[in-house]
Short mmCIF file of C-alpha atoms in Angstrom, two decimals:
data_model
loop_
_atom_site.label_atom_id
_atom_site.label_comp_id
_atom_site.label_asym_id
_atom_site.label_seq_id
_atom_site.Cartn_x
_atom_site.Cartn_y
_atom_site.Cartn_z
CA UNK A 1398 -14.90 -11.22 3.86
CA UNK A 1399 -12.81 -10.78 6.98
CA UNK A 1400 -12.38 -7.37 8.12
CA UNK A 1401 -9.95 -6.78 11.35
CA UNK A 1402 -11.93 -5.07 14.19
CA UNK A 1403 -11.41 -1.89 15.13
CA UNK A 1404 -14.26 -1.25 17.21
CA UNK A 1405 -13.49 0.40 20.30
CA UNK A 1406 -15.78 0.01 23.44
CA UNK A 1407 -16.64 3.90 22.43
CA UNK A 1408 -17.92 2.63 19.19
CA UNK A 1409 -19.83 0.02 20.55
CA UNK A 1410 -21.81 1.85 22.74
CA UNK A 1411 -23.07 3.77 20.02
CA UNK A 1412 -24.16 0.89 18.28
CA UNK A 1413 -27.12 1.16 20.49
CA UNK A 1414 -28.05 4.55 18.95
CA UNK A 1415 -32.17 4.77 17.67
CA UNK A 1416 -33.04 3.53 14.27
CA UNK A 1417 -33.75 7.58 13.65
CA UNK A 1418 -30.54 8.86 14.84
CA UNK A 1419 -28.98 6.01 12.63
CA UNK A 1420 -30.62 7.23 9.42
CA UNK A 1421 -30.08 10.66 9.30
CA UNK A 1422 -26.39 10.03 10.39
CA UNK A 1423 -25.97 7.37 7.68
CA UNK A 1424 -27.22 10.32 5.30
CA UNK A 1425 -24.66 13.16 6.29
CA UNK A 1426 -22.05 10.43 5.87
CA UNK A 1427 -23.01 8.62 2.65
CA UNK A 1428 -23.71 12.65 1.59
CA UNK A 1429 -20.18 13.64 2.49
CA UNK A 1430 -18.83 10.40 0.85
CA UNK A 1431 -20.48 11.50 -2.46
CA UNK A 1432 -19.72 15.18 -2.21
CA UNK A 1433 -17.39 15.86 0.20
CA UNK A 1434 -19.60 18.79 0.95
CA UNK A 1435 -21.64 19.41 4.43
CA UNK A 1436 -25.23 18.66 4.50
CA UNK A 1437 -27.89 20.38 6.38
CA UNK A 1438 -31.44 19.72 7.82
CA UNK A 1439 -33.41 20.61 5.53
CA UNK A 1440 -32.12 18.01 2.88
CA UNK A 1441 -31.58 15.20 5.33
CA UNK A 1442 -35.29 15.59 5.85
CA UNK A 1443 -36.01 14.90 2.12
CA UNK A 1444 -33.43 12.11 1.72
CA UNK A 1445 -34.46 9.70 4.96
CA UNK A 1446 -37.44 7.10 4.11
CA UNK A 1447 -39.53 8.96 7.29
CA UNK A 1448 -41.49 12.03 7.96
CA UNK A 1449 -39.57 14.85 10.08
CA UNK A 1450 -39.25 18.22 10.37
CA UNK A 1451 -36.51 20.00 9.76
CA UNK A 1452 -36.21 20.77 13.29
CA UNK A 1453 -36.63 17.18 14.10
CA UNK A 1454 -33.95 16.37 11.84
CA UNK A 1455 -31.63 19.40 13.62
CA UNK A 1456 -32.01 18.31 17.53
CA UNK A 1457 -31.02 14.72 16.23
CA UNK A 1458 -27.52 16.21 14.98
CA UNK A 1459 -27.24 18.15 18.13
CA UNK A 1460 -27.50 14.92 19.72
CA UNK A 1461 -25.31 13.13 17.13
CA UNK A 1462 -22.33 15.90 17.16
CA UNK A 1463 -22.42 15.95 21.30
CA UNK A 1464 -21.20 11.97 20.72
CA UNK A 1465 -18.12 13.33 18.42
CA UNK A 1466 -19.89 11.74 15.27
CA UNK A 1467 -20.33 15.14 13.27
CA UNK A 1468 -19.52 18.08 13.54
CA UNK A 1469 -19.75 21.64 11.77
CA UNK A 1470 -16.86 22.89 9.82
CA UNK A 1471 -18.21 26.63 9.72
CA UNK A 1472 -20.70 28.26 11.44
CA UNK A 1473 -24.51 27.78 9.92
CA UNK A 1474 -23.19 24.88 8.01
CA UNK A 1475 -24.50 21.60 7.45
CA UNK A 1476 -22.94 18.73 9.16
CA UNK A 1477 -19.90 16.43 8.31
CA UNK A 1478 -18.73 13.44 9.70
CA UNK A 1479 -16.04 13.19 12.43
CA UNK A 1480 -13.07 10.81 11.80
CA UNK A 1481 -14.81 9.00 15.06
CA UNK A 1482 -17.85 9.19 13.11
CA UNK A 1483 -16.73 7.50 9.71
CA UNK A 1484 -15.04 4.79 11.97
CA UNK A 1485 -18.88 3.70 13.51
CA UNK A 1486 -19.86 4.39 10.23
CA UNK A 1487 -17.47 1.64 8.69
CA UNK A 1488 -17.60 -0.98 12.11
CA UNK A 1489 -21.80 -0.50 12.30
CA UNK A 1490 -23.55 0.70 9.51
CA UNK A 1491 -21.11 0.28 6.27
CA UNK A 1492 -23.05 -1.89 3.69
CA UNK A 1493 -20.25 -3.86 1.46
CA UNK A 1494 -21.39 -4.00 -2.01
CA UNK A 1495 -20.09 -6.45 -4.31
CA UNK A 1496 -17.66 -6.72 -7.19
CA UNK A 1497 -19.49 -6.29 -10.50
CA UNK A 1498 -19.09 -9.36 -13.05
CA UNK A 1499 -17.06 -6.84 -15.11
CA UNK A 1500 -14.42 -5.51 -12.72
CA UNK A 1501 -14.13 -9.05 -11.47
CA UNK A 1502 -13.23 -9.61 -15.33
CA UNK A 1503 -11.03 -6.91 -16.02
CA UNK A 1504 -8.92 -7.51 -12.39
CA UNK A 1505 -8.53 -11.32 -12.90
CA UNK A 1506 -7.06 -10.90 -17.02
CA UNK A 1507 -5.17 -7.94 -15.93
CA UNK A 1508 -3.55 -9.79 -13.04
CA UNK A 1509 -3.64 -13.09 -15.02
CA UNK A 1510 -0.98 -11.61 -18.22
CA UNK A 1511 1.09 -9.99 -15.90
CA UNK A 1512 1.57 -13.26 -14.18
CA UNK A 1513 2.82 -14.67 -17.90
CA UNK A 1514 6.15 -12.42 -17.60
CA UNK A 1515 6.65 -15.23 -14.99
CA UNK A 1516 7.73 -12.49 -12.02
CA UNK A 1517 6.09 -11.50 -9.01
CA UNK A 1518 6.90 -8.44 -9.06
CA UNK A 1519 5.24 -8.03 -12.24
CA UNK A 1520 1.59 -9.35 -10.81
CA UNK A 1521 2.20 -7.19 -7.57
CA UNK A 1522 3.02 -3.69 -9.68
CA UNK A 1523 -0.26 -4.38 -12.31
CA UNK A 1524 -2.26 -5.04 -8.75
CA UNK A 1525 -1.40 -1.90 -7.26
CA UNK A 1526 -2.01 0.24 -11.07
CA UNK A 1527 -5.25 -1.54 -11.36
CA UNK A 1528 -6.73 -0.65 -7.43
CA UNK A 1529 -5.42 3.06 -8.36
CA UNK A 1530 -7.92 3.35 -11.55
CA UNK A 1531 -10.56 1.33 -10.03
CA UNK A 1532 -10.77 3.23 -6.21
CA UNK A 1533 -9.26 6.56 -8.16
CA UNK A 1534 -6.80 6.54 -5.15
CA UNK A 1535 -3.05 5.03 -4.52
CA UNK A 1536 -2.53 1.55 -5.47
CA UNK A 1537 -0.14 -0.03 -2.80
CA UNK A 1538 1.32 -3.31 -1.80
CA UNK A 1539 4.30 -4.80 0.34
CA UNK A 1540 6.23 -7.84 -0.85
CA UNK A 1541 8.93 -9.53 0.99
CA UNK A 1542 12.52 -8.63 -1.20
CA UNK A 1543 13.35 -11.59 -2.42
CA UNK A 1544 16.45 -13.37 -2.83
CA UNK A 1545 16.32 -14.32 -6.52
CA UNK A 1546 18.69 -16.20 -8.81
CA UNK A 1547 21.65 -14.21 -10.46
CA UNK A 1548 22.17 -13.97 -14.39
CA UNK A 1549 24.37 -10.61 -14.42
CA UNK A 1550 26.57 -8.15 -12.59
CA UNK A 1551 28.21 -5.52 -14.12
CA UNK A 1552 30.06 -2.37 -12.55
CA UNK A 1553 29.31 1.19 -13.78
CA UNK A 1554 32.05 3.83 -13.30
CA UNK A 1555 30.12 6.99 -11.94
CA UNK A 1556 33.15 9.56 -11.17
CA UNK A 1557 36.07 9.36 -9.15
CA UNK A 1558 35.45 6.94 -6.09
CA UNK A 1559 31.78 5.85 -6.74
CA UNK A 1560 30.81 2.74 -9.15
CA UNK A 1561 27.30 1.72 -10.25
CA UNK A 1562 26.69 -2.21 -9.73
CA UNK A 1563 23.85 -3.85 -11.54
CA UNK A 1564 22.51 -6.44 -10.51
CA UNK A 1565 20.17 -9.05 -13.27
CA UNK A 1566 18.17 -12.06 -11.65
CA UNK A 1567 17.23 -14.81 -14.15
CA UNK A 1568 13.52 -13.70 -13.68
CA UNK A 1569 14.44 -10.35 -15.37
CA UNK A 1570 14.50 -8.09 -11.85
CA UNK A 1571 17.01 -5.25 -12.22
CA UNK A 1572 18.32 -3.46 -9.29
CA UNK A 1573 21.04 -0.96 -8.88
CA UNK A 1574 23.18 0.23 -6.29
CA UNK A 1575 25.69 3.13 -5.83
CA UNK A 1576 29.30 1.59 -4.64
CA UNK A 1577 31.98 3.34 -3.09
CA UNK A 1578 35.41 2.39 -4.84
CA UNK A 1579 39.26 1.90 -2.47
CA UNK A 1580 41.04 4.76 -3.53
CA UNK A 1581 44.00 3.76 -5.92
CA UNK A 1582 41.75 1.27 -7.41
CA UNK A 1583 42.86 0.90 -11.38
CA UNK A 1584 40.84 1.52 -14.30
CA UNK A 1585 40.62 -2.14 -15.40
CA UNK A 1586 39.70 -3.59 -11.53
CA UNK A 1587 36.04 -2.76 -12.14
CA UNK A 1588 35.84 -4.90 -15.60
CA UNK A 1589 37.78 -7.72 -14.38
CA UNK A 1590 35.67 -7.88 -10.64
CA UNK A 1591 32.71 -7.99 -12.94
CA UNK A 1592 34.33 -10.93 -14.96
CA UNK A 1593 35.03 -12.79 -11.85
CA UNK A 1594 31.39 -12.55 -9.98
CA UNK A 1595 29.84 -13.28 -13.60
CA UNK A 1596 32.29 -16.76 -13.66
CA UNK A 1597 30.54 -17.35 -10.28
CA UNK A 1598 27.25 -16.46 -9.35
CA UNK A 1599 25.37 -17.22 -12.13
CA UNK A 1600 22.09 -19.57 -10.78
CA UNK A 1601 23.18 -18.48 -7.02
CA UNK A 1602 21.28 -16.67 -5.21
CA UNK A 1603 22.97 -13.78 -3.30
CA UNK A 1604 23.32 -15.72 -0.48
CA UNK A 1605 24.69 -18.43 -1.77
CA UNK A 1606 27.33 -16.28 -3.93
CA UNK A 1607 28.30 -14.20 -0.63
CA UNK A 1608 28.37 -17.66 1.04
CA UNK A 1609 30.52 -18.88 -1.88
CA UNK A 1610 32.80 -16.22 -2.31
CA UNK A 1611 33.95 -16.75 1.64
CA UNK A 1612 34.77 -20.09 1.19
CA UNK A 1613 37.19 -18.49 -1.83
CA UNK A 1614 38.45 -15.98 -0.38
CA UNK A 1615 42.17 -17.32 -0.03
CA UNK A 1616 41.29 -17.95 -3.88
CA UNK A 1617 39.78 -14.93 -4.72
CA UNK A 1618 42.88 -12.70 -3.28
CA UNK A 1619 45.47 -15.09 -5.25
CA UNK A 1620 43.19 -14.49 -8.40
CA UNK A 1621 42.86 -10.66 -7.90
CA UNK A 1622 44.80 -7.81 -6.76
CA UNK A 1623 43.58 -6.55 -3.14
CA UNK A 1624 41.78 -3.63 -3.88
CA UNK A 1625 39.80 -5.11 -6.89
CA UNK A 1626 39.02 -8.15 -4.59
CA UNK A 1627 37.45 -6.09 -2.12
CA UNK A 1628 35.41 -4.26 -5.05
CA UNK A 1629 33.89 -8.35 -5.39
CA UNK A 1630 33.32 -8.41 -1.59
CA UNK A 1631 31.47 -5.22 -1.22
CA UNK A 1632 29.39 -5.48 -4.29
CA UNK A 1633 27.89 -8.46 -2.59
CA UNK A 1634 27.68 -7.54 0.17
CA UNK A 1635 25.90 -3.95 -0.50
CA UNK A 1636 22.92 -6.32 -1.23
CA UNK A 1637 23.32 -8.96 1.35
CA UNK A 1638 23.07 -6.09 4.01
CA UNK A 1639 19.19 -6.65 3.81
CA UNK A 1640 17.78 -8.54 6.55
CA UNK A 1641 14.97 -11.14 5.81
CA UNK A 1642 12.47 -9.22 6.98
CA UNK A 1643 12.83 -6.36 4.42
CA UNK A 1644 9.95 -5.61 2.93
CA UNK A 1645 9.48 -3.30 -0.36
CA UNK A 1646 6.69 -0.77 -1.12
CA UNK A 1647 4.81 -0.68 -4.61
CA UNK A 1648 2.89 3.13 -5.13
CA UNK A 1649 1.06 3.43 -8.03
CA UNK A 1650 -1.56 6.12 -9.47
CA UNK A 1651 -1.01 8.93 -7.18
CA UNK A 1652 -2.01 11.45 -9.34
CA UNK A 1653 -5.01 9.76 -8.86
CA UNK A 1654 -5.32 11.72 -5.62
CA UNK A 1655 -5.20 15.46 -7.41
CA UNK A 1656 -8.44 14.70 -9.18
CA UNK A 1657 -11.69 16.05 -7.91
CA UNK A 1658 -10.55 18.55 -6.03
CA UNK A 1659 -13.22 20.81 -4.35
CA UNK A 1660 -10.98 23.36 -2.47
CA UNK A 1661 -7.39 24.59 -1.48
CA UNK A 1662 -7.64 22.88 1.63
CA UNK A 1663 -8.08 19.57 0.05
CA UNK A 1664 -4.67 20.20 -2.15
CA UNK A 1665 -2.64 20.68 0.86
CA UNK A 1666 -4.09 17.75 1.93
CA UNK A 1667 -2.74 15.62 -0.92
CA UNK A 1668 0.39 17.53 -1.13
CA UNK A 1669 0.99 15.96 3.15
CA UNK A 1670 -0.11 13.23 1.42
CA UNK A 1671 2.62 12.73 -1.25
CA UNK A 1672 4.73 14.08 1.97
CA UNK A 1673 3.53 10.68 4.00
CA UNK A 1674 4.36 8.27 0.46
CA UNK A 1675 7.92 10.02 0.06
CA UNK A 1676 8.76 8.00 3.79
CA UNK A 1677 8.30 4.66 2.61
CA UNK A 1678 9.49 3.05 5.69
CA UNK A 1679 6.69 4.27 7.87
CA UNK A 1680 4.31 3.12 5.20
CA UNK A 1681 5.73 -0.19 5.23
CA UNK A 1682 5.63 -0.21 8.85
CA UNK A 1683 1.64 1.05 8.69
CA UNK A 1684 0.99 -1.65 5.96
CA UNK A 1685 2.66 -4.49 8.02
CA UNK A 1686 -0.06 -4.22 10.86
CA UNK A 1687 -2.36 -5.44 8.17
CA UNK A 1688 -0.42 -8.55 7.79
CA UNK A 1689 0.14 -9.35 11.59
CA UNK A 1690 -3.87 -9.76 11.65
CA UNK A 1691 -4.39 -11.79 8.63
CA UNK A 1692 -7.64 -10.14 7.47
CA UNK A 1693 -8.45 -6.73 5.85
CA UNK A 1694 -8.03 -3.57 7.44
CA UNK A 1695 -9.44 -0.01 7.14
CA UNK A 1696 -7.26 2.90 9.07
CA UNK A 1697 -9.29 6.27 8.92
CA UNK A 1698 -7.23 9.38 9.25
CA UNK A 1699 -5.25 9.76 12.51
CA UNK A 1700 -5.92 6.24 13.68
CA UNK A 1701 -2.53 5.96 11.80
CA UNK A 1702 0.02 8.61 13.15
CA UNK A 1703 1.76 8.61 9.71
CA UNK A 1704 -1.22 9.79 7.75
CA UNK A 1705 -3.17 12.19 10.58
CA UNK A 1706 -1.69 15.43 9.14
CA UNK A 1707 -2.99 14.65 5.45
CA UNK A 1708 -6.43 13.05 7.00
CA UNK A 1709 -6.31 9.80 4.84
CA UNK A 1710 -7.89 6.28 4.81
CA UNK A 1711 -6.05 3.16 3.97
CA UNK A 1712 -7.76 -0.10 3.01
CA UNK A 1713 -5.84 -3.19 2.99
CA UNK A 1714 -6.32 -6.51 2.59
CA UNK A 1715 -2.68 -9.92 2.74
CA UNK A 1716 -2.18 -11.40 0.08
CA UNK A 1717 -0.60 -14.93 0.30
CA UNK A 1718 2.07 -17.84 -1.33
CA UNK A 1719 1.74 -20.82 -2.71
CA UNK A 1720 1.90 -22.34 1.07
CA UNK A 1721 -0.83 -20.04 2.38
CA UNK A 1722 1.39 -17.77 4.11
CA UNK A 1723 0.84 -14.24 4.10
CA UNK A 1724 3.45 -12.50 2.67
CA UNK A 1725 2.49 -8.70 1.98
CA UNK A 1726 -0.51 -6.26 1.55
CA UNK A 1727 -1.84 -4.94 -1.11
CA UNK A 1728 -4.44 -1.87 -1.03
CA UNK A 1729 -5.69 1.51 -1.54
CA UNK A 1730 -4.49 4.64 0.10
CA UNK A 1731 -7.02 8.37 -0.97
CA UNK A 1732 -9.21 10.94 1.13
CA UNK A 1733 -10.93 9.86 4.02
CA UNK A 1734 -14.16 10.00 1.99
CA UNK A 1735 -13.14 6.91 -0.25
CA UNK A 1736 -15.93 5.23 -1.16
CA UNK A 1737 -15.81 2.32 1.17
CA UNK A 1738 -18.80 0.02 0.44
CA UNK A 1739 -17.09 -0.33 -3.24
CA UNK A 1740 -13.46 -0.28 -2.34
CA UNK A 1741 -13.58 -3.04 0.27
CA UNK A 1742 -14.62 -5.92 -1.71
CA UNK A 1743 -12.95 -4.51 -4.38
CA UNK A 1744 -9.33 -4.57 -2.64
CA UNK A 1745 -10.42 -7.74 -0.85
CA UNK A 1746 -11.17 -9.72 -4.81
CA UNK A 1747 -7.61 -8.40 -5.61
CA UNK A 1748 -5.40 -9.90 -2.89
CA UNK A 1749 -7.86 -13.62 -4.11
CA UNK A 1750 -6.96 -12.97 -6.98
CA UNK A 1751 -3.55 -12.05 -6.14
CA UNK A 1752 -3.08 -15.33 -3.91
CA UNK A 1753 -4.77 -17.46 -6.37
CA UNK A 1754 -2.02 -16.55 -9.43
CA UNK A 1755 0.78 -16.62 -6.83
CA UNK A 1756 -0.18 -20.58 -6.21
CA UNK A 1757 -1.79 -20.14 -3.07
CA UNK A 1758 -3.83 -23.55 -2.18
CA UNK A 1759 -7.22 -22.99 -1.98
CA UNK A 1760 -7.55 -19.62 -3.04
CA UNK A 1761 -10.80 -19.41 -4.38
CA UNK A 1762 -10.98 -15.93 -6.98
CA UNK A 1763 -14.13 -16.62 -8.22
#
């Protein structure tokens, strides 16, 4: 599978490091990814397929924490892996498993009958539940916000000067918005605006029912009173305001993230976390640099501004249309010691899979 580089010349240098060196800091790093906990000398002796001391073992992590690949959180601790360190791990030494037959299963029926309810949306929201139980992390994915075909619209009286519009597509999408209301307008305007869109929209899409209703306008003020005309005109147009490079984020699972917890430290880390998922526009914005390079990515921890207080990973892999375009991410946000090897392929099956239900030629799921 494609994986977007992020080896920096840094990185690459120490991909020259001794086979040695290379083994016992593959050890403190798959250790850590297990555990979460440090580990010291004396263990990484017992655990790497060749004799050394102890003290062997100790002046090769003196070596490998002056290069900023470990370090020790307190003194007389074992060793833990930098953020540097877990991004050679992942560019140099990261061996990518493969999908067992039965997650490959359970992702492609799960995927496939939430594709029988005939809306995207639908496939996209069981992708990012099923990444959350499989990786134990976030599920998340982009899509563009679509433009779909109208069945409904019906306004909502809230209190004085607000109005609820909602909004039904013919593919069973529901959306609602909060509308401010003209003062003076009557009690009867917000029935009869609804009345008029409903006469006129249904099959359009937004645009073309804002388009239409421009070309009526002479029409629609002769049909309606002013103020319950401009009700009509701003309902529409409270949706139109999206440009058409909105994009939309899907979280799922991320109470996920509070299980396993080994300290207090780790719970403020999740609560920054939940912090970073509240500001979905940044995430959106993180997630689309994943779809300007067309393959998967893996952002560790403050290689991503958004997420360097909370110290979390991100793996993410586009997912494309019937036409082969890429049109959104979908992925796995969790601590920085996600298991990687598994996750990877894992997220990388589910945007095939993805693509392949979505009508994408030549997607190939198997």
């Amino acid at each position: 599978m494609p994986i977007e580089p992020i080896l920096s010349p840094f990185s690459a240098a120490l991909a020259q490091i001794d086979e040695r060196s290379r083994e016992i800091f593959r050890q403190i790093v798959e250790s850590y990814l297990a555990t979460g906990e440090p580990v010291g000398s004396r263990n990484i002796a017992r655990l790497i397929p060749m004799t050394l001391s102890p003290a062997s073992v100790r002046n090769v992590m003196a070596d490998l924490e002056a290069a900023g690949l470990i370090y020790a959180p307190h003194t007389s601790a074992g060793r833990l892996p930098t953020e540097r360190g877990l991004r050679f791990f992942v560019d140099a030494l990261l061996e990518i498993g493969d999908v067992t037959e039965r997650d490959r299963r359970n992702i492609e029926a799960q995927v496939a009958a939430a594709a029988k309810g005939h809306t995207v949306e639908g496939v996209l929201q069981e992708a990012s539940s099923l990444l959350s139980g499989l990786a134990r992390g976030a599920g998340v994915v982009t899509a563009a916000k679509t433009d779909p075909r109208l069945k409904h619209v019906e306004f909502v009286p809230l209190d004085l000067g607000r109005a609820l519009v909602i909004l039904v597509s013919e593919d069973g999408q529901v959306e609602n918005r909060v509308l401010p209301l003209p003062a003076g307008l009557p009690g009867s305007a917000l029935v009869e605006a609804g009345n008029f869109l409903n006469a006129h929209i249904r099959g359009r899409t937004l645009g073309e029912a804002r388009s239409e209703m421009e070309t009526l306008l002479a029409d629609l003020r002769r049909e309606l009173d002013t103020l319950t005309a401009r009700v009509v005109e701003e309902g529409l147009a409270s949706w139109s305001g999206d440009g058409p490079g909105e994009r939309k984020l899907i979280v799922r699972g991320q109470a996920k993230l509070l299980e396993n917890l080994n300290a207090l430290e780790d719970l403020e880390r999740i609560r920054l976390l939940f912090d970073d998922l509240e500001s979905k526009r940044d995430v959106v914005d993180l997630l689309g640099r994943a779809e300007e390079g067309h393959a998967l990515r893996i952002f560790i921890g403050s290689e991503n501004k958004l997420f360097s207080m909370s110290g979390s990973s991100t793996i993410v892999a586009p997912y494309r249309d019937g036409q082969g375009r890429v049109v959104g991410v979908l992925g796995v946000i969790g601590p920085t010691r996600l298991n990687y090897g598994r996750i990877v392929p894992m997220v990388d099956f589910t945007a095939r899979v993805v693509s392949r239900v979505l009508g994408s030629p030549g997607a190939d799921a198997a």
